[in-house]
Short mmCIF file of C-alpha atoms in Angstrom, two decimals:
data_model
loop_
_atom_site.label_atom_id
_atom_site.label_comp_id
_atom_site.label_asym_id
_atom_site.label_seq_id
_atom_site.Cartn_x
_atom_site.Cartn_y
_atom_site.Cartn_z
CA MET A 16 0.24 -58.33 -22.80
CA THR A 17 -2.30 -55.43 -23.33
CA ASN A 18 -5.28 -55.27 -21.02
CA TYR A 19 -8.63 -54.75 -22.70
CA TYR A 20 -10.08 -52.95 -19.65
CA HIS A 21 -9.18 -49.43 -19.20
CA PRO A 22 -9.93 -46.72 -16.82
CA VAL A 23 -12.65 -44.03 -17.55
CA GLU A 24 -11.52 -41.89 -20.10
CA GLN A 25 -11.41 -38.00 -19.06
CA SER A 26 -13.54 -36.81 -21.51
CA LYS A 27 -16.30 -39.14 -19.84
CA ARG A 28 -15.80 -38.16 -16.21
CA THR A 29 -18.90 -36.50 -14.31
CA ALA A 30 -17.84 -32.78 -13.99
CA ILE A 31 -19.51 -32.20 -10.70
CA VAL A 32 -17.79 -35.19 -9.21
CA ASP A 33 -14.54 -33.50 -9.78
CA ILE A 34 -16.07 -30.28 -8.53
CA LEU A 35 -17.12 -31.62 -5.48
CA ARG A 36 -13.69 -33.17 -4.96
CA GLY A 37 -11.97 -30.27 -5.59
CA TRP A 38 -13.84 -28.46 -3.02
CA ALA A 39 -13.29 -31.23 -0.63
CA ILE A 40 -9.54 -31.10 -1.17
CA LEU A 41 -9.62 -27.35 -0.17
CA GLY A 42 -10.99 -28.10 3.17
CA VAL A 43 -8.58 -30.93 3.99
CA ALA A 44 -6.14 -28.48 3.23
CA ILE A 45 -7.13 -25.94 5.70
CA GLY A 46 -7.61 -28.90 8.15
CA ASN A 47 -4.58 -30.22 7.78
CA TYR A 48 -2.13 -27.22 7.81
CA SER A 49 -4.22 -25.62 10.72
CA ASP A 50 -3.23 -29.22 13.00
CA PHE A 51 0.21 -27.74 12.67
CA LEU A 52 -0.73 -25.03 15.09
CA PHE A 53 -1.76 -27.65 17.55
CA ILE A 54 1.54 -29.80 17.03
CA GLY A 55 4.12 -29.19 20.01
CA ALA A 56 4.21 -28.76 23.73
CA PRO A 57 0.72 -27.62 25.16
CA HIS A 58 0.75 -23.97 25.21
CA LYS A 59 -2.11 -21.03 25.27
CA ILE A 60 -3.26 -19.58 21.77
CA THR A 61 -4.92 -16.35 22.23
CA HIS A 62 -6.24 -15.88 18.57
CA SER A 63 -6.90 -12.51 16.84
CA ILE A 64 -10.28 -11.47 15.69
CA LEU A 65 -9.19 -12.27 12.19
CA SER A 66 -7.84 -15.62 13.15
CA GLU A 67 -11.64 -16.14 15.18
CA ILE A 68 -13.57 -15.95 12.22
CA LEU A 69 -11.60 -18.25 10.19
CA LEU A 70 -11.23 -20.56 13.06
CA THR A 71 -15.18 -20.14 13.17
CA PHE A 72 -15.48 -20.49 9.13
CA ASN A 73 -13.45 -23.89 9.14
CA ARG A 74 -15.39 -25.43 12.36
CA TYR A 75 -18.55 -24.77 10.67
CA PHE A 76 -17.70 -25.37 6.59
CA PHE A 77 -14.48 -27.43 6.35
CA ALA A 78 -13.98 -29.43 9.50
CA ALA A 79 -14.83 -32.86 8.98
CA LYS A 80 -17.01 -31.94 6.35
CA SER A 81 -14.41 -32.29 3.58
CA TRP A 82 -12.98 -35.87 4.75
CA THR A 83 -16.61 -37.12 4.67
CA LEU A 84 -17.47 -35.56 1.13
CA LEU A 85 -13.96 -36.88 -0.11
CA THR A 86 -15.07 -40.42 1.25
CA LEU A 87 -18.59 -40.41 -0.32
CA LEU A 88 -17.11 -39.75 -3.39
CA PHE A 89 -14.60 -42.31 -2.95
CA GLY A 90 -17.56 -45.06 -2.72
CA TYR A 91 -18.86 -43.25 -5.79
CA GLY A 92 -15.77 -43.93 -7.63
CA PHE A 93 -15.33 -47.51 -6.28
CA ALA A 94 -18.72 -48.29 -7.98
CA ILE A 95 -18.03 -46.91 -10.98
CA LEU A 96 -14.58 -48.70 -11.29
CA ILE A 97 -16.36 -52.15 -10.12
CA ASN A 98 -18.86 -51.68 -12.92
CA ASN A 99 -16.35 -50.73 -15.38
CA VAL A 100 -13.96 -53.84 -14.74
CA ALA A 101 -16.99 -56.40 -14.02
CA ALA A 102 -18.57 -55.01 -17.30
CA LYS A 103 -15.23 -56.00 -19.55
CA GLY A 104 -15.50 -59.53 -18.04
CA LYS A 105 -12.90 -59.48 -15.45
CA ASN A 106 -12.85 -60.31 -11.64
CA PRO A 107 -13.62 -56.86 -9.95
CA VAL A 108 -12.43 -58.47 -6.58
CA ALA A 109 -9.20 -59.16 -7.32
CA PHE A 110 -8.35 -56.09 -9.47
CA PHE A 111 -9.71 -53.69 -6.60
CA ALA A 112 -7.84 -55.72 -4.01
CA TRP A 113 -4.80 -55.29 -5.85
CA ARG A 114 -5.49 -51.33 -6.38
CA MET A 115 -5.99 -51.26 -2.52
CA ILE A 116 -2.55 -52.53 -2.18
CA LEU A 117 -1.10 -50.33 -4.46
CA LEU A 118 -3.08 -47.60 -2.42
CA PHE A 119 -1.62 -48.75 0.80
CA ILE A 120 1.73 -48.01 -0.51
CA LEU A 121 1.06 -44.40 -1.24
CA ALA A 122 -0.47 -44.07 2.18
CA PHE A 123 2.71 -45.23 3.95
CA ILE A 124 4.68 -42.65 1.71
CA ASN A 125 2.10 -40.00 2.74
CA SER A 126 2.12 -41.08 6.23
CA SER A 127 5.81 -40.36 6.44
CA PHE A 128 5.37 -36.97 5.31
CA TRP A 129 2.03 -36.30 7.40
CA LEU A 130 0.56 -37.77 10.45
CA GLY A 131 -2.92 -37.64 9.68
CA ASP A 132 -3.01 -39.47 6.62
CA ILE A 133 -6.41 -40.88 5.04
CA LEU A 134 -5.47 -43.09 2.43
CA LYS A 135 -4.63 -45.97 4.72
CA ASP A 136 -8.25 -45.72 5.84
CA TYR A 137 -9.82 -45.64 2.26
CA ALA A 138 -7.71 -48.58 1.61
CA PHE A 139 -8.78 -50.59 4.22
CA LEU A 140 -12.35 -49.88 4.04
CA GLY A 141 -11.96 -50.27 0.21
CA LEU A 142 -11.31 -53.92 0.83
CA VAL A 143 -14.35 -54.25 3.24
CA MET A 144 -16.31 -52.69 0.42
CA LEU A 145 -15.66 -55.47 -2.07
CA LEU A 146 -18.23 -57.84 0.54
CA PHE A 147 -20.81 -55.36 -0.64
CA TYR A 148 -20.49 -54.79 -4.24
CA LYS A 149 -23.18 -57.06 -5.53
CA CYS A 150 -25.57 -55.31 -3.01
CA SER A 151 -28.75 -53.51 -4.58
CA ALA A 152 -29.41 -49.81 -4.02
CA ARG A 153 -32.23 -50.71 -1.44
CA THR A 154 -29.77 -52.88 0.58
CA LEU A 155 -27.12 -50.18 0.26
CA ALA A 156 -29.33 -47.34 1.48
CA VAL A 157 -30.43 -49.55 4.46
CA ILE A 158 -27.16 -50.26 5.37
CA SER A 159 -25.94 -46.57 5.38
CA ALA A 160 -29.17 -45.51 7.05
CA ILE A 161 -28.26 -48.05 9.99
CA LEU A 162 -25.15 -47.01 10.43
CA VAL A 163 -25.61 -43.21 10.38
CA LEU A 164 -28.35 -43.94 13.14
CA THR A 165 -26.19 -45.59 15.30
CA ILE A 166 -23.23 -43.46 15.21
CA PRO A 167 -24.33 -40.83 18.28
CA PHE A 168 -24.34 -43.98 20.64
CA VAL A 169 -21.52 -45.55 19.08
CA MET A 170 -19.56 -42.36 19.73
CA ALA A 171 -21.09 -41.75 23.16
CA TYR A 172 -19.76 -45.32 24.04
CA ILE A 173 -16.50 -45.20 22.73
CA ASN A 174 -15.51 -41.92 24.02
CA GLY A 175 -16.12 -43.25 27.55
CA PHE A 176 -13.24 -45.61 27.18
CA LYS A 177 -10.27 -45.09 29.16
CA PHE A 178 -7.56 -45.66 26.93
CA GLU A 179 -3.90 -44.53 27.62
CA HIS A 180 -1.40 -44.23 24.73
CA LEU A 181 1.81 -42.56 24.10
CA GLU A 182 1.27 -38.91 23.27
CA ILE A 183 3.53 -38.40 20.33
CA THR A 184 2.37 -34.72 19.21
CA SER A 185 3.16 -33.28 22.57
CA ASN A 186 5.94 -35.62 24.01
CA PRO A 187 9.00 -33.61 24.18
CA GLU A 188 10.54 -36.62 24.08
CA TYR A 189 9.38 -37.27 20.37
CA LEU A 190 8.83 -33.44 19.63
CA LYS A 191 12.80 -33.56 19.34
CA LEU A 192 12.29 -35.45 16.25
CA TYR A 193 9.66 -33.42 14.84
CA HIS A 194 12.24 -30.25 15.23
CA SER A 195 15.15 -32.47 13.74
CA GLY A 196 16.39 -31.60 10.55
CA ASN A 197 17.11 -35.10 9.91
CA TRP A 198 15.16 -37.24 7.82
CA ILE A 199 14.85 -40.63 9.80
CA ASP A 200 14.02 -38.52 12.58
CA PHE A 201 11.29 -36.79 10.47
CA PHE A 202 9.90 -40.07 9.17
CA LYS A 203 9.75 -41.68 12.45
CA PHE A 204 7.87 -39.15 13.96
CA ASN A 205 5.30 -39.06 11.29
CA LEU A 206 5.16 -42.82 10.91
CA LEU A 207 4.85 -43.25 15.14
CA ALA A 208 2.31 -40.63 15.20
CA SER A 209 0.31 -42.01 12.73
CA PHE A 210 -0.01 -44.97 14.35
CA TYR A 211 -0.51 -43.56 18.03
CA GLU A 212 -2.41 -40.88 17.19
CA GLN A 213 -5.07 -42.66 14.42
CA ILE A 214 -4.77 -45.98 14.08
CA ILE A 215 -5.11 -47.20 17.86
CA ILE A 216 -7.24 -44.68 19.12
CA PRO A 217 -10.95 -46.01 19.36
CA GLY A 218 -12.45 -42.76 18.29
CA TYR A 219 -10.64 -42.59 15.06
CA ALA A 220 -10.15 -46.79 14.46
CA ILE A 221 -13.77 -47.62 15.45
CA THR A 222 -16.24 -43.93 15.03
CA ALA A 223 -14.51 -42.37 12.20
CA HIS A 224 -14.14 -45.86 10.20
CA ILE A 225 -17.90 -46.33 11.05
CA VAL A 226 -18.52 -42.76 9.59
CA MET A 227 -16.25 -43.39 6.48
CA PHE A 228 -17.74 -46.57 5.55
CA ALA A 229 -21.42 -44.90 6.02
CA CYS A 230 -20.49 -42.29 3.61
CA MET A 231 -18.55 -44.98 1.23
CA LEU A 232 -21.84 -47.22 0.83
CA PHE A 233 -24.07 -43.92 0.41
CA GLY A 234 -21.21 -42.64 -2.43
CA PHE A 235 -21.77 -46.15 -3.64
CA LEU A 236 -25.47 -45.93 -3.96
CA LEU A 237 -25.41 -42.38 -5.48
CA GLN A 238 -24.28 -44.33 -8.35
CA LYS A 239 -26.26 -46.95 -8.51
CA LEU A 240 -28.76 -44.28 -8.88
CA ASP A 241 -26.77 -42.73 -11.39
CA PHE A 242 -27.60 -39.14 -9.37
CA PHE A 243 -24.88 -36.89 -9.96
CA ASN A 244 -25.38 -37.71 -14.01
CA ARG A 245 -29.37 -36.71 -13.44
CA LEU A 246 -29.05 -33.36 -11.70
CA ASN A 247 -31.17 -31.57 -14.13
CA GLU A 248 -33.97 -33.41 -13.81
CA LEU A 249 -33.48 -33.89 -10.12
CA LYS A 250 -33.48 -30.04 -9.25
CA LYS A 251 -37.02 -30.21 -7.06
CA LEU A 252 -35.20 -32.81 -4.78
CA LEU A 253 -32.07 -30.85 -4.52
CA LYS A 254 -33.35 -27.98 -3.37
CA ARG A 255 -35.82 -29.78 -0.84
CA THR A 256 -32.80 -31.62 0.27
CA LEU A 257 -30.73 -28.34 0.35
CA TRP A 258 -33.48 -26.61 2.99
CA ILE A 259 -33.94 -30.11 4.74
CA SER A 260 -30.08 -30.51 5.57
CA LEU A 261 -29.85 -26.67 6.54
CA ALA A 262 -32.58 -26.76 9.09
CA VAL A 263 -31.09 -30.09 10.80
CA ALA A 264 -27.52 -28.76 11.01
CA VAL A 265 -28.67 -25.67 12.27
CA THR A 266 -31.18 -27.47 14.51
CA ILE A 267 -28.53 -30.07 15.67
CA GLY A 268 -25.95 -27.11 16.07
CA VAL A 269 -28.00 -24.86 18.05
CA VAL A 270 -28.92 -27.72 20.56
CA PHE A 271 -25.65 -29.08 20.48
CA ASN A 272 -23.91 -25.97 21.64
CA LEU A 273 -26.75 -24.94 24.32
CA ILE A 274 -25.85 -28.38 26.07
CA ILE A 275 -22.27 -27.00 26.22
CA PHE A 276 -23.30 -24.03 27.45
CA TYR A 277 -25.54 -24.67 29.94
CA LYS A 278 -23.09 -27.58 31.14
CA GLN A 279 -25.19 -30.48 30.48
CA ASP A 280 -22.77 -32.76 28.31
CA ALA A 281 -23.38 -35.49 30.60
CA ILE A 282 -25.83 -36.60 27.77
CA PHE A 283 -23.14 -37.16 25.64
CA LYS A 284 -22.12 -40.00 27.42
CA ILE A 285 -25.18 -41.63 26.01
CA PHE A 286 -25.89 -39.92 22.60
CA ASN A 287 -23.35 -37.53 20.73
CA PRO A 288 -24.57 -36.21 17.57
CA PHE A 289 -21.37 -34.50 16.68
CA TYR A 290 -21.07 -36.78 13.82
CA TRP A 291 -24.79 -35.85 12.37
CA LEU A 292 -23.89 -32.15 12.33
CA VAL A 293 -21.34 -32.69 10.35
CA LEU A 294 -22.70 -34.90 7.80
CA SER A 295 -26.40 -32.80 7.59
CA THR A 296 -23.72 -29.75 6.76
CA MET A 297 -21.62 -31.73 3.98
CA ILE A 298 -24.79 -32.78 2.61
CA PHE A 299 -26.24 -29.02 2.48
CA ILE A 300 -22.63 -27.84 0.99
CA ALA A 301 -22.43 -30.40 -1.45
CA THR A 302 -26.32 -30.11 -2.50
CA GLY A 303 -25.43 -26.07 -2.77
CA ILE A 304 -22.72 -26.78 -5.11
CA SER A 305 -24.61 -29.30 -6.96
CA LEU A 306 -27.42 -26.72 -7.47
CA LEU A 307 -25.05 -24.03 -8.92
CA TYR A 308 -23.44 -26.33 -11.22
CA SER A 309 -26.52 -27.64 -12.52
CA ASN A 310 -27.83 -24.01 -13.03
CA GLY A 311 -25.05 -23.10 -14.80
CA LYS A 312 -23.36 -20.59 -12.08
CA LEU A 313 -19.76 -20.09 -11.58
CA LYS A 314 -18.55 -21.60 -14.52
CA THR A 315 -15.06 -20.63 -14.70
CA ILE A 316 -14.53 -21.19 -10.73
CA PHE A 317 -15.78 -24.68 -11.09
CA SER A 318 -13.40 -25.50 -13.95
CA PHE A 319 -10.57 -24.94 -11.79
CA PHE A 320 -12.04 -26.88 -9.09
CA SER A 321 -12.75 -29.74 -11.73
CA ALA A 322 -9.02 -29.73 -12.64
CA GLY A 323 -8.24 -29.93 -9.27
CA GLY A 324 -10.53 -32.57 -8.45
CA LYS A 325 -9.08 -34.53 -11.35
CA MET A 326 -5.82 -34.68 -9.70
CA THR A 327 -7.10 -34.88 -5.95
CA LEU A 328 -4.36 -37.56 -5.09
CA THR A 329 -1.64 -35.64 -6.51
CA ASN A 330 -2.59 -32.53 -4.78
CA TYR A 331 -3.60 -34.00 -1.61
CA MET A 332 -0.03 -35.75 -1.44
CA ALA A 333 1.59 -32.72 -2.91
CA GLN A 334 -0.07 -30.45 -0.20
CA ASN A 335 1.28 -32.83 2.49
CA ILE A 336 4.94 -32.76 1.11
CA LEU A 337 5.18 -28.97 0.71
CA ALA A 338 3.86 -28.59 4.61
CA ALA A 339 6.45 -30.87 5.22
CA PHE A 340 9.18 -28.64 4.28
CA ILE A 341 7.40 -25.26 5.66
CA PHE A 342 6.73 -26.64 9.40
CA TYR A 343 9.03 -29.52 10.12
CA GLY A 344 12.86 -29.00 11.10
CA ILE A 345 13.69 -30.54 7.67
CA GLY A 346 12.48 -27.36 6.47
CA LEU A 347 11.95 -23.91 7.37
CA GLY A 348 11.22 -24.92 10.94
CA ILE A 349 7.58 -22.83 11.37
CA ALA A 350 6.10 -25.30 13.47
CA ASN A 351 3.58 -23.64 15.76
CA THR A 352 4.98 -20.14 15.74
CA MET A 353 2.19 -18.60 13.76
CA PRO A 354 -1.33 -17.10 14.66
CA TYR A 355 -4.34 -19.23 13.39
CA TRP A 356 -4.81 -17.00 10.34
CA PHE A 357 -1.25 -17.82 8.77
CA TYR A 358 -2.07 -21.69 8.58
CA PHE A 359 -5.66 -20.84 6.99
CA THR A 360 -4.59 -18.56 4.49
CA LEU A 361 -1.31 -20.63 3.52
CA ALA A 362 -3.60 -23.40 2.76
CA VAL A 363 -5.84 -21.39 1.02
CA PHE A 364 -2.79 -20.24 -1.11
CA VAL A 365 -1.67 -23.41 -1.88
CA PHE A 366 -4.88 -24.45 -3.05
CA ILE A 367 -5.16 -22.07 -5.14
CA LEU A 368 -1.77 -22.44 -7.03
CA GLN A 369 -2.61 -25.98 -7.31
CA LEU A 370 -5.68 -25.17 -9.10
CA PHE A 371 -3.57 -23.17 -11.63
CA ILE A 372 -1.00 -25.98 -11.80
CA SER A 373 -3.59 -28.42 -12.12
CA LYS A 374 -5.37 -26.38 -15.04
CA TRP A 375 -2.12 -26.14 -17.04
CA TRP A 376 -1.05 -29.96 -16.37
CA LEU A 377 -4.33 -31.57 -17.76
CA SER A 378 -4.23 -29.22 -20.88
CA LYS A 379 -0.83 -31.47 -21.61
CA TYR A 380 -1.20 -34.43 -19.95
CA ASN A 381 -3.84 -37.29 -19.30
CA TYR A 382 -3.86 -37.90 -15.88
CA GLY A 383 -2.34 -36.08 -12.72
CA PRO A 384 1.35 -37.89 -12.15
CA ILE A 385 0.20 -39.90 -9.06
CA GLU A 386 -2.77 -40.53 -10.50
CA TRP A 387 -0.63 -41.88 -13.90
CA LEU A 388 1.22 -44.21 -11.57
CA TRP A 389 -1.29 -45.59 -9.90
CA ARG A 390 -3.80 -46.32 -12.91
CA SER A 391 -0.77 -47.58 -14.63
CA ALA A 392 0.26 -50.05 -11.66
CA SER A 393 -3.42 -50.69 -10.99
CA TYR A 394 -4.16 -52.17 -14.53
CA ARG A 395 -0.50 -53.21 -15.21
CA GLU A 396 -0.11 -51.12 -18.23
CA PHE A 397 1.62 -47.84 -19.15
CA PHE A 398 -1.19 -45.48 -20.11
CA PRO A 399 -0.05 -42.22 -22.43
CA LEU A 400 0.86 -39.81 -20.15
CA LYS A 401 1.21 -37.04 -22.40
CA LYS A 402 -1.92 -35.86 -24.47
CA VAL A 403 -1.66 -36.23 -28.48
CA GLN A 404 -1.84 -33.05 -30.34
CA ALA A 405 -5.07 -32.67 -32.36
CA THR A 406 -3.13 -32.18 -35.76
CA ALA A 407 -1.17 -35.53 -35.03
CA VAL A 408 -4.38 -37.21 -34.84
CA THR A 409 -5.55 -35.81 -37.70
CA GLU A 410 -2.62 -36.59 -39.76
CA ILE A 411 -2.57 -40.38 -38.11
CA LYS A 412 -6.32 -40.80 -39.53
CA THR A 413 -5.59 -39.41 -42.95
CA THR A 414 -2.74 -41.76 -43.25
#
């Protein structure tokens, strides 16, 4: 039976959302590839000037800002999908629950290749989001604000936990699996590391998930306000947000570093504003990109970022699978033997290559390959992957 509720057509997508997804996936690639420098037995790392510059750039513009932005956009996409399904008379809860189960499957596959998978978190929190999908914009604003305001206290409290767990990424016994050329060892290492280094760590399992959920709810709120489709009429608000978020980020950053410099970090046991710094910086960057887009700047660059953003899931998983063949024992086995600049520039190179591939792919196909599989399985219907040529459409209309 053919379903009569379908995903949003590519031509009806909001361009700036895909552009922001493209930017976020760049930061995710840089963060994931850079992490390989720190997987292995503890060793002294001496950075060159170039590496220090790139490390600082990553720290202030990408680290944690990319996955929080991607999470916000996940919440935005959640709202669009829920509205689309509900408007067609279907049960949005049943549909989205099934879609998240499918995402869990993709997350397991991705976790087998990369220990830092975030899809499992999206799948879990996506199910939680179903409890809030009927909330008003006001309610979403209040809940997300409360969560953001409590994060520094939660983080300080959680960081005070004395939690012992198996160190997979620095344990010589398990690092043998990492360097092994055996596929079973490879999958075992990543799945064990995913469990011990993420799932059961309180700082990630609790603090990071509160941050993610706050971002998802805020993204849901933005969709209810039709925010990204009203950028031109909201330019004054965007400019105000740009400067306020910058001021907040700079203030928190300076205070944060002064506390560390003067060794007064005992305050972090009570109040840790790290994620306030991350979120304010993320909002500053996303607002800046939105302003550039609404002002008609960087059209060519943004067209490539938009293509990459339309294939976010495919590009994300492809980055991790490619990294497996570069850094693990099943491939080149580079591991942590290279300077930081190598990991950073490799991530940027892979991302740029993906942008060109995405642009070419979407000129011939309607969806990225993983997006197509996920959509088809979600709707339980095979959608046409290959684009119909304009000449063929004309012939059909004239017959």
